[in-house]
CSV table of C-alpha atoms (C1' of nucleotides) in Angstrom, one decimal:
chain,number,residue,atom,x,y,z
A,19,MET,CA,-31.7,-82.4,13.3
A,20,LYS,CA,-33.3,-84.5,11.2
A,21,ARG,CA,-35.5,-82.8,8.2
A,22,LYS,CA,-37.0,-86.3,6.3
A,23,THR,CA,-38.8,-85.2,3.3
A,24,ASP,CA,-37.1,-82.6,1.9
A,25,GLU,CA,-34.9,-82.4,-1.1
A,26,VAL,CA,-36.8,-80.2,-3.1
A,27,LYS,CA,-34.3,-76.6,-3.5
A,28,GLN,CA,-36.7,-74.2,-5.8
A,29,SER,CA,-35.9,-70.3,-5.8
A,30,THR,CA,-36.5,-70.7,-1.9
A,31,PRO,CA,-34.5,-73.0,0.5
A,32,THR,CA,-35.8,-74.7,3.2
A,33,GLU,CA,-32.9,-73.8,5.2
A,34,ARG,CA,-32.6,-70.9,7.3
A,35,ALA,CA,-30.6,-68.0,6.2
A,36,LEU,CA,-26.6,-67.6,6.7
A,37,ASP,CA,-25.4,-66.0,10.2
A,38,ALA,CA,-22.3,-64.6,11.3
A,39,THR,CA,-20.5,-67.8,11.6
A,40,ASP,CA,-21.5,-69.7,9.0
A,41,ARG,CA,-19.7,-66.8,6.8
A,42,ARG,CA,-16.6,-67.1,8.9
A,43,LEU,CA,-16.9,-70.9,7.6
A,44,LEU,CA,-17.2,-70.3,4.2
A,45,GLY,CA,-14.5,-67.6,4.4
A,46,VAL,CA,-12.1,-70.3,5.0
A,47,LEU,CA,-13.2,-72.7,3.0
A,48,VAL,CA,-13.4,-70.6,0.0
A,49,ASP,CA,-9.6,-69.9,0.2
A,50,ASP,CA,-8.1,-73.5,1.5
A,51,ALA,CA,-10.7,-76.5,1.7
A,52,THR,CA,-8.6,-79.1,3.1
A,53,VAL,CA,-8.4,-78.0,6.9
A,54,SER,CA,-9.2,-80.6,9.1
A,55,TYR,CA,-12.8,-79.1,11.1
A,56,ALA,CA,-10.2,-78.8,14.2
A,57,GLU,CA,-8.7,-76.0,12.6
A,58,LEU,CA,-11.8,-75.2,10.6
A,59,GLY,CA,-13.6,-74.7,13.5
A,60,GLU,CA,-10.5,-72.9,15.7
A,61,ARG,CA,-10.7,-70.0,12.7
A,62,ALA,CA,-13.8,-70.1,13.4
A,63,ALA,CA,-14.2,-69.7,16.8
A,64,LEU,CA,-16.2,-73.0,16.9
A,65,SER,CA,-15.5,-76.7,18.5
A,66,ALA,CA,-15.1,-79.1,15.9
A,67,PRO,CA,-18.5,-81.2,15.6
A,68,ALA,CA,-19.8,-77.6,15.6
A,69,ALA,CA,-18.4,-76.7,12.5
A,70,HIS,CA,-18.5,-80.1,11.0
A,71,GLU,CA,-22.4,-79.7,11.3
A,72,ARG,CA,-23.0,-76.6,10.0
A,73,VAL,CA,-20.2,-76.9,6.8
A,74,LYS,CA,-22.8,-80.7,6.4
A,75,ARG,CA,-25.8,-78.2,6.2
A,76,MET,CA,-24.7,-75.9,3.7
A,77,ARG,CA,-23.7,-78.4,1.8
A,78,ARG,CA,-27.2,-80.6,1.8
A,79,SER,CA,-28.4,-76.9,1.6
A,80,GLY,CA,-26.9,-76.3,-1.6
A,81,VAL,CA,-24.6,-73.0,-0.7
A,82,ILE,CA,-22.1,-75.0,-1.2
A,83,ARG,CA,-22.0,-76.1,-4.1
A,84,LYS,CA,-19.5,-78.5,-4.4
A,85,THR,CA,-15.7,-78.2,-3.3
A,86,ALA,CA,-13.5,-78.7,-6.0
A,87,ALA,CA,-9.9,-78.8,-7.3
A,88,LEU,CA,-8.9,-75.9,-9.1
A,89,ILE,CA,-6.4,-76.5,-12.0
A,90,ASP,CA,-4.0,-73.7,-13.2
A,91,PRO,CA,-4.8,-73.8,-17.0
A,92,ASP,CA,-1.2,-73.1,-18.3
A,93,SER,CA,-0.6,-76.4,-16.7
A,94,VAL,CA,-3.0,-78.0,-19.1
A,95,LYS,CA,-2.4,-76.5,-22.0
A,96,LYS,CA,-4.7,-73.8,-22.2
A,97,PRO,CA,-3.0,-70.3,-21.8
A,98,LEU,CA,-5.2,-68.8,-23.8
A,99,LEU,CA,-8.3,-67.2,-22.4
A,100,SER,CA,-11.0,-65.2,-24.6
A,101,PHE,CA,-14.3,-63.8,-24.0
A,102,VAL,CA,-16.7,-64.2,-27.4
A,103,HIS,CA,-19.7,-62.3,-27.3
A,104,ILE,CA,-22.4,-62.9,-29.8
A,105,ASP,CA,-25.4,-61.8,-31.9
A,106,THR,CA,-28.5,-63.5,-32.1
A,107,LYS,CA,-30.8,-63.6,-34.7
A,108,GLY,CA,-34.0,-64.4,-31.9
A,109,TRP,CA,-33.5,-65.9,-29.2
A,110,GLY,CA,-30.2,-66.6,-28.2
A,111,MET,CA,-30.4,-69.8,-25.9
A,112,THR,CA,-30.8,-72.6,-28.6
A,113,PRO,CA,-30.0,-76.1,-27.9
A,114,ASP,CA,-27.7,-76.1,-31.0
A,115,LEU,CA,-26.1,-73.6,-29.3
A,116,MET,CA,-26.5,-75.1,-25.9
A,117,ALA,CA,-24.3,-78.4,-27.3
A,118,ILE,CA,-20.9,-76.4,-27.6
A,119,SER,CA,-21.1,-76.9,-23.6
A,120,SER,CA,-19.1,-80.0,-25.0
A,121,HIS,CA,-16.2,-78.7,-25.7
A,122,HIS,CA,-14.3,-78.6,-22.3
A,123,GLU,CA,-12.6,-74.9,-23.8
A,124,VAL,CA,-16.3,-73.4,-23.1
A,125,GLU,CA,-16.3,-72.8,-19.3
A,126,GLU,CA,-19.2,-70.0,-19.0
A,127,ILE,CA,-22.7,-69.1,-21.2
A,128,HIS,CA,-24.4,-66.4,-20.4
A,129,SER,CA,-27.1,-63.9,-21.9
A,130,VAL,CA,-26.8,-60.7,-21.2
A,131,ALA,CA,-28.5,-57.4,-21.7
A,132,GLY,CA,-27.0,-55.2,-24.0
A,133,ASP,CA,-25.6,-54.7,-27.5
A,134,THR,CA,-24.9,-58.1,-27.7
A,135,SER,CA,-27.5,-61.1,-26.8
A,136,MET,CA,-25.1,-64.1,-25.6
A,137,LEU,CA,-21.3,-64.2,-23.8
A,138,LEU,CA,-19.0,-66.6,-23.9
A,139,LYS,CA,-15.9,-67.2,-21.6
A,140,ILE,CA,-13.9,-69.6,-23.5
A,141,ARG,CA,-10.1,-71.3,-23.1
A,142,THR,CA,-8.2,-72.7,-25.8
A,143,GLU,CA,-4.2,-73.9,-26.2
A,144,ASN,CA,-4.0,-71.3,-29.2
A,145,THR,CA,-5.8,-69.0,-31.1
A,146,ARG,CA,-5.7,-71.8,-33.5
A,147,THR,CA,-8.4,-74.0,-31.6
A,148,LEU,CA,-9.8,-71.0,-30.9
A,149,GLU,CA,-10.5,-70.1,-34.5
A,150,THR,CA,-11.9,-73.7,-35.0
A,151,LEU,CA,-14.1,-72.9,-32.1
A,152,LEU,CA,-15.2,-69.9,-32.8
A,153,SER,CA,-16.0,-71.4,-36.8
A,154,ASP,CA,-18.1,-74.3,-34.9
A,155,LEU,CA,-20.1,-71.4,-33.6
A,156,PHE,CA,-20.6,-69.8,-36.5
A,157,LYS,CA,-22.4,-73.1,-37.9
A,158,ILE,CA,-25.2,-72.6,-35.5
A,159,SER,CA,-28.0,-71.1,-36.9
A,160,GLY,CA,-29.3,-67.8,-35.5
A,161,VAL,CA,-25.7,-66.8,-35.1
A,162,GLU,CA,-24.8,-63.7,-36.6
A,163,ALA,CA,-21.8,-62.3,-35.7
A,164,THR,CA,-19.1,-62.8,-33.0
A,165,ARG,CA,-16.8,-59.8,-30.9
A,166,THR,CA,-13.5,-61.8,-29.7
A,167,TYR,CA,-12.0,-60.4,-26.6
A,168,ILE,CA,-8.5,-61.8,-25.8
A,169,VAL,CA,-7.3,-62.1,-22.7
A,170,LEU,CA,-3.9,-60.6,-22.1
A,171,SER,CA,-3.2,-60.4,-18.2
A,172,THR,CA,-5.3,-61.9,-15.7
A,173,TYR,CA,-5.0,-59.5,-12.7
A,174,LEU,CA,-8.3,-61.2,-10.5
A,175,GLU,CA,-9.5,-64.6,-10.9
A,176,ARG,CA,-11.6,-66.0,-7.8
A,177,PRO,CA,-14.7,-67.9,-7.4
A,178,VAL,CA,-17.7,-66.1,-5.9
A,179,GLN,CA,-16.8,-64.6,-1.9
A,180,PRO,CA,-19.0,-64.7,1.1
A,181,GLY,CA,-18.1,-61.3,2.1
B,2,MET,CA,17.6,-85.6,-1.5
B,3,LYS,CA,20.5,-84.3,-3.9
B,4,ARG,CA,19.4,-81.9,-6.4
B,5,LYS,CA,22.6,-81.9,-8.9
B,6,THR,CA,22.3,-80.6,-12.1
B,7,ASP,CA,19.3,-78.4,-12.6
B,8,GLU,CA,16.8,-80.0,-15.4
B,9,VAL,CA,14.3,-77.0,-15.0
B,10,LYS,CA,12.1,-76.5,-17.6
B,11,GLN,CA,11.3,-72.6,-18.1
B,12,SER,CA,7.6,-71.7,-18.1
B,13,THR,CA,6.8,-75.4,-16.3
B,14,PRO,CA,9.2,-74.5,-12.8
B,15,THR,CA,9.6,-77.7,-11.2
B,16,GLU,CA,7.9,-80.7,-12.7
B,17,ARG,CA,7.4,-83.3,-15.2
B,18,ALA,CA,4.3,-82.7,-17.3
B,19,LEU,CA,1.2,-84.4,-16.8
B,20,ASP,CA,-0.1,-88.1,-18.1
B,21,ALA,CA,-2.7,-89.8,-18.4
B,22,THR,CA,-3.1,-90.7,-14.9
B,23,ASP,CA,-2.6,-87.4,-13.9
B,24,ARG,CA,-5.4,-86.1,-15.9
B,25,ARG,CA,-7.8,-88.8,-14.8
B,26,LEU,CA,-6.7,-87.6,-11.2
B,27,LEU,CA,-7.8,-84.2,-12.2
B,28,GLY,CA,-11.0,-85.2,-14.1
B,29,VAL,CA,-12.4,-86.4,-10.4
B,30,LEU,CA,-11.0,-83.7,-7.9
B,31,VAL,CA,-12.5,-81.4,-10.3
B,32,ASP,CA,-15.7,-82.4,-9.8
B,33,ASP,CA,-15.6,-83.3,-6.1
B,34,ALA,CA,-12.7,-82.9,-4.1
B,35,THR,CA,-13.9,-84.4,-1.6
B,36,VAL,CA,-13.5,-87.9,-1.8
B,37,SER,CA,-11.0,-90.3,-0.1
B,38,TYR,CA,-7.7,-91.1,-1.6
B,39,ALA,CA,-9.2,-95.1,-1.6
B,40,GLU,CA,-11.9,-94.2,-3.8
B,41,LEU,CA,-10.1,-91.8,-5.9
B,42,GLY,CA,-7.4,-94.6,-6.6
B,43,GLU,CA,-10.3,-97.0,-7.5
B,44,ARG,CA,-11.1,-94.3,-9.8
B,45,ALA,CA,-8.7,-94.1,-11.8
B,46,ALA,CA,-6.8,-97.2,-10.9
B,47,LEU,CA,-4.1,-96.4,-8.5
B,48,SER,CA,-3.9,-97.7,-5.0
B,49,ALA,CA,-4.8,-94.7,-2.6
B,50,PRO,CA,-1.1,-93.9,-1.4
B,51,ALA,CA,-0.1,-94.1,-5.2
B,52,ALA,CA,-3.1,-91.5,-5.7
B,53,HIS,CA,-2.2,-89.2,-2.9
B,54,GLU,CA,1.3,-89.6,-3.8
B,55,ARG,CA,0.6,-88.1,-7.1
B,56,VAL,CA,-2.7,-85.3,-6.0
B,57,LYS,CA,0.6,-84.0,-3.8
B,58,ARG,CA,2.8,-83.5,-6.6
B,59,MET,CA,0.4,-81.9,-8.5
B,60,ARG,CA,-0.6,-79.5,-5.3
B,61,ARG,CA,3.1,-78.7,-4.7
B,62,SER,CA,4.1,-77.7,-8.6
B,63,GLY,CA,1.0,-75.6,-8.9
B,64,VAL,CA,-1.1,-77.8,-11.3
B,65,ILE,CA,-3.5,-78.1,-8.4
B,66,ARG,CA,-4.0,-73.8,-7.7
B,67,LYS,CA,-5.7,-74.7,-4.5
B,68,THR,CA,-9.0,-77.0,-3.6
B,69,ALA,CA,-11.8,-74.8,-2.5
B,70,ALA,CA,-15.5,-74.8,-1.4
B,71,LEU,CA,-17.6,-73.3,-4.5
B,72,ILE,CA,-20.5,-71.1,-3.3
B,73,ASP,CA,-23.9,-70.5,-4.3
B,74,PRO,CA,-24.1,-67.1,-5.3
B,75,ASP,CA,-27.8,-66.5,-4.5
B,76,SER,CA,-27.4,-67.7,-0.9
B,77,VAL,CA,-24.8,-65.5,-0.1
B,78,LYS,CA,-27.0,-62.3,-1.8
B,79,LYS,CA,-25.4,-61.5,-5.1
B,80,PRO,CA,-27.5,-62.5,-7.6
B,81,LEU,CA,-26.7,-59.7,-9.5
B,82,LEU,CA,-23.8,-61.2,-12.6
B,83,SER,CA,-22.3,-57.9,-15.0
B,84,PHE,CA,-19.8,-58.3,-17.2
B,85,VAL,CA,-18.0,-54.3,-17.3
B,86,HIS,CA,-15.8,-53.2,-20.0
B,87,ILE,CA,-13.8,-50.4,-19.2
B,88,ASP,CA,-11.9,-47.7,-22.0
B,89,THR,CA,-9.3,-46.1,-20.3
B,90,LYS,CA,-6.8,-43.2,-21.2
B,91,GLY,CA,-3.3,-44.7,-21.5
B,92,TRP,CA,-2.3,-47.9,-20.0
B,93,GLY,CA,-5.2,-49.8,-18.1
B,94,MET,CA,-3.8,-51.3,-15.5
B,95,THR,CA,-3.3,-49.0,-13.1
B,96,PRO,CA,-2.6,-49.4,-9.2
B,97,ASP,CA,-5.6,-47.7,-8.3
B,98,LEU,CA,-7.6,-50.1,-10.6
B,99,MET,CA,-5.8,-52.6,-9.0
B,100,ALA,CA,-7.5,-51.2,-5.7
B,101,ILE,CA,-11.1,-52.1,-6.8
B,102,SER,CA,-9.9,-55.9,-6.3
B,103,SER,CA,-10.6,-54.7,-2.1
B,104,HIS,CA,-14.2,-55.2,-3.2
B,105,HIS,CA,-15.3,-58.7,-2.4
B,106,GLU,CA,-17.6,-58.5,-5.3
B,107,VAL,CA,-15.3,-57.9,-8.0
B,108,GLU,CA,-14.7,-61.3,-8.9
B,109,GLU,CA,-11.9,-60.8,-12.1
B,110,ILE,CA,-10.0,-58.3,-13.5
B,111,HIS,CA,-8.5,-59.0,-17.2
B,112,SER,CA,-7.0,-56.6,-19.6
B,113,VAL,CA,-8.2,-57.7,-23.2
B,114,ALA,CA,-7.1,-57.1,-26.6
B,115,GLY,CA,-10.1,-55.5,-28.8
B,116,ASP,CA,-11.8,-52.4,-29.0
B,117,THR,CA,-12.0,-52.0,-24.6
B,118,SER,CA,-9.1,-52.1,-22.2
B,119,MET,CA,-10.1,-54.1,-19.4
B,120,LEU,CA,-12.5,-56.9,-18.5
B,121,LEU,CA,-14.0,-57.2,-15.4
B,122,LYS,CA,-16.4,-60.2,-13.7
B,123,ILE,CA,-18.8,-58.3,-11.1
B,124,ARG,CA,-21.4,-60.2,-8.5
B,125,THR,CA,-23.2,-57.7,-6.2
B,126,GLU,CA,-26.9,-57.7,-4.8
B,127,ASN,CA,-28.3,-55.8,-6.6
B,128,THR,CA,-28.4,-52.7,-9.3
B,129,ARG,CA,-27.7,-49.7,-6.6
B,130,THR,CA,-24.6,-51.5,-5.2
B,131,LEU,CA,-23.4,-52.3,-8.8
B,132,GLU,CA,-24.5,-48.2,-9.5
B,133,THR,CA,-22.0,-47.7,-6.5
B,134,LEU,CA,-19.5,-50.1,-7.9
B,135,LEU,CA,-19.6,-48.7,-11.0
B,136,SER,CA,-19.3,-44.6,-9.5
B,137,ASP,CA,-16.0,-45.9,-8.2
B,138,LEU,CA,-14.9,-46.9,-11.3
B,139,PHE,CA,-15.3,-43.6,-12.5
B,140,LYS,CA,-13.5,-41.8,-10.0
B,141,ILE,CA,-9.6,-43.7,-10.9
B,142,SER,CA,-8.5,-41.8,-13.0
B,143,GLY,CA,-7.5,-42.8,-16.9
B,144,VAL,CA,-11.0,-44.4,-16.4
B,145,GLU,CA,-12.8,-43.0,-19.5
B,146,ALA,CA,-15.9,-45.1,-20.2
B,147,THR,CA,-17.8,-48.4,-19.2
B,148,ARG,CA,-20.3,-50.8,-20.6
B,149,THR,CA,-21.8,-53.6,-18.7
B,150,TYR,CA,-23.2,-56.0,-19.8
B,151,ILE,CA,-25.5,-57.5,-17.0
B,152,VAL,CA,-26.1,-61.5,-17.0
B,153,LEU,CA,-30.4,-62.9,-17.3
B,154,SER,CA,-28.9,-66.0,-16.9
B,155,THR,CA,-26.3,-68.6,-16.8
B,156,TYR,CA,-26.3,-71.6,-18.9
B,157,LEU,CA,-22.9,-73.0,-17.7
B,158,GLU,CA,-20.4,-71.9,-14.9
B,159,ARG,CA,-17.5,-74.4,-14.4
B,160,PRO,CA,-14.0,-74.1,-13.4
B,161,VAL,CA,-11.3,-75.4,-15.6
B,162,GLN,CA,-11.2,-78.5,-17.0
B,163,PRO,CA,-8.5,-81.1,-17.7
B,164,GLY,CA,-9.4,-82.4,-20.5
C,19,DC,C1',-14.2,-88.2,24.1
C,20,DA,C1',-14.6,-93.7,21.9
C,21,DT,C1',-14.7,-95.9,17.8
C,22,DG,C1',-14.5,-96.8,13.1
C,23,DA,C1',-12.5,-94.8,8.7
C,24,DA,C1',-9.3,-92.2,6.7
C,25,DA,C1',-4.9,-89.6,5.8
C,26,DT,C1',0.0,-90.4,5.9
C,27,DT,C1',4.1,-93.3,6.3
C,28,DG,C1',8.0,-96.6,5.8
C,29,DG,C1',9.4,-100.7,3.5
C,30,DG,C1',10.3,-103.5,0.2
C,31,DT,C1',9.9,-104.6,-5.3
C,32,DA,C1',9.4,-104.1,-10.5
C,33,DA,C1',9.7,-101.8,-14.5
C,34,DA,C1',12.0,-97.7,-16.4
C,35,DT,C1',16.8,-95.1,-17.6
D,3,DA,C1',23.0,-99.2,-10.8
D,4,DT,C1',20.2,-95.1,-10.0
D,5,DT,C1',15.7,-93.8,-10.1
D,6,DT,C1',11.0,-93.8,-10.2
D,7,DA,C1',6.4,-95.6,-9.4
D,8,DC,C1',3.7,-98.6,-7.2
D,9,DC,C1',1.7,-101.3,-3.8
D,10,DC,C1',1.4,-103.0,0.8
D,11,DA,C1',1.5,-103.2,5.7
D,12,DA,C1',1.4,-100.0,9.8
D,13,DT,C1',0.8,-96.1,13.0
D,14,DT,C1',-1.2,-91.4,13.3
D,15,DT,C1',-4.6,-88.3,12.4
D,16,DC,C1',-9.5,-87.8,11.9
D,17,DA,C1',-14.3,-87.7,11.9
D,18,DT,C1',-18.2,-88.5,13.2
D,19,DG,C1',-21.9,-91.0,16.9
DNA sequence: CATGAAATTGGGTAAAT
DNA sequence: ATTTACCCAATTTCATG
């Protein structure tokens, strides 16, 4: 299978849709990407090279964004998870707001429909570091108010599931 | 291997704290866990076996929770991301509420401090599937109201950073 | 299924405790 | 003197044509 001149990955990928076998492979890899291709194939009723070929294709096409180590937040001194809603004047996503991505504590930035315009997921060491970050937010022009939800317990947290 | 006296730290089960080398390794692996130990070692100024040894230890101790394939949501037909706040009567986290984890669309469940008691991150194919899920939520005893924030654009979404 | 690359194991050494 | 972390070399396992 050769595909030479295609590296454009717009909204419509150049590849075909996922079939049941692809989804079975993803199901395994989402849970544990350290398995050998032999075992991966076995769990998906495939030969090792066939499994490898499909995984390679899914990486190339962007179905698999990346394979990454998922870290325990407490181990890296980030036990405090918060969700911060931001009210903005005018359109929320300014370059200034985007710039807070440089804080490693900021894990997600979304624009949302509803009574606020932006939603951030932030993981800090403690309330003091959170407060510092919030004060940085208020320095940004256009930020009018924030509402913060501190997470008491996380009962479920998992990556995008294929099924 | 003998273990005579327990020097177990309280919140951190078995092992010692992370040093700068560990954090350098994590920095690489969080971004790309497919690198060989040779390259990993090179990027962290370590030999391949030394890198391997430290990574193995971090896996064992739970610093690295898992290494997983991260999937493009659109590719698995989940283009609609929402955050759902739930008001509950009494304590929010009931077994019934926990049971919605069985829906693969539900990615996160947190209890929060603030004017609502639970917060869910949900990724569905469309508004119809979201509505179905919300109706399932309302069937759960104790669920009084929900407020849903539909994500228009995601500007940043990344796993827990070591730095 | 063969070949080359990578993961993994063991031995020996230096620094730290 | 014991522990800890490292590198080098050898072996096994795996990826990949």
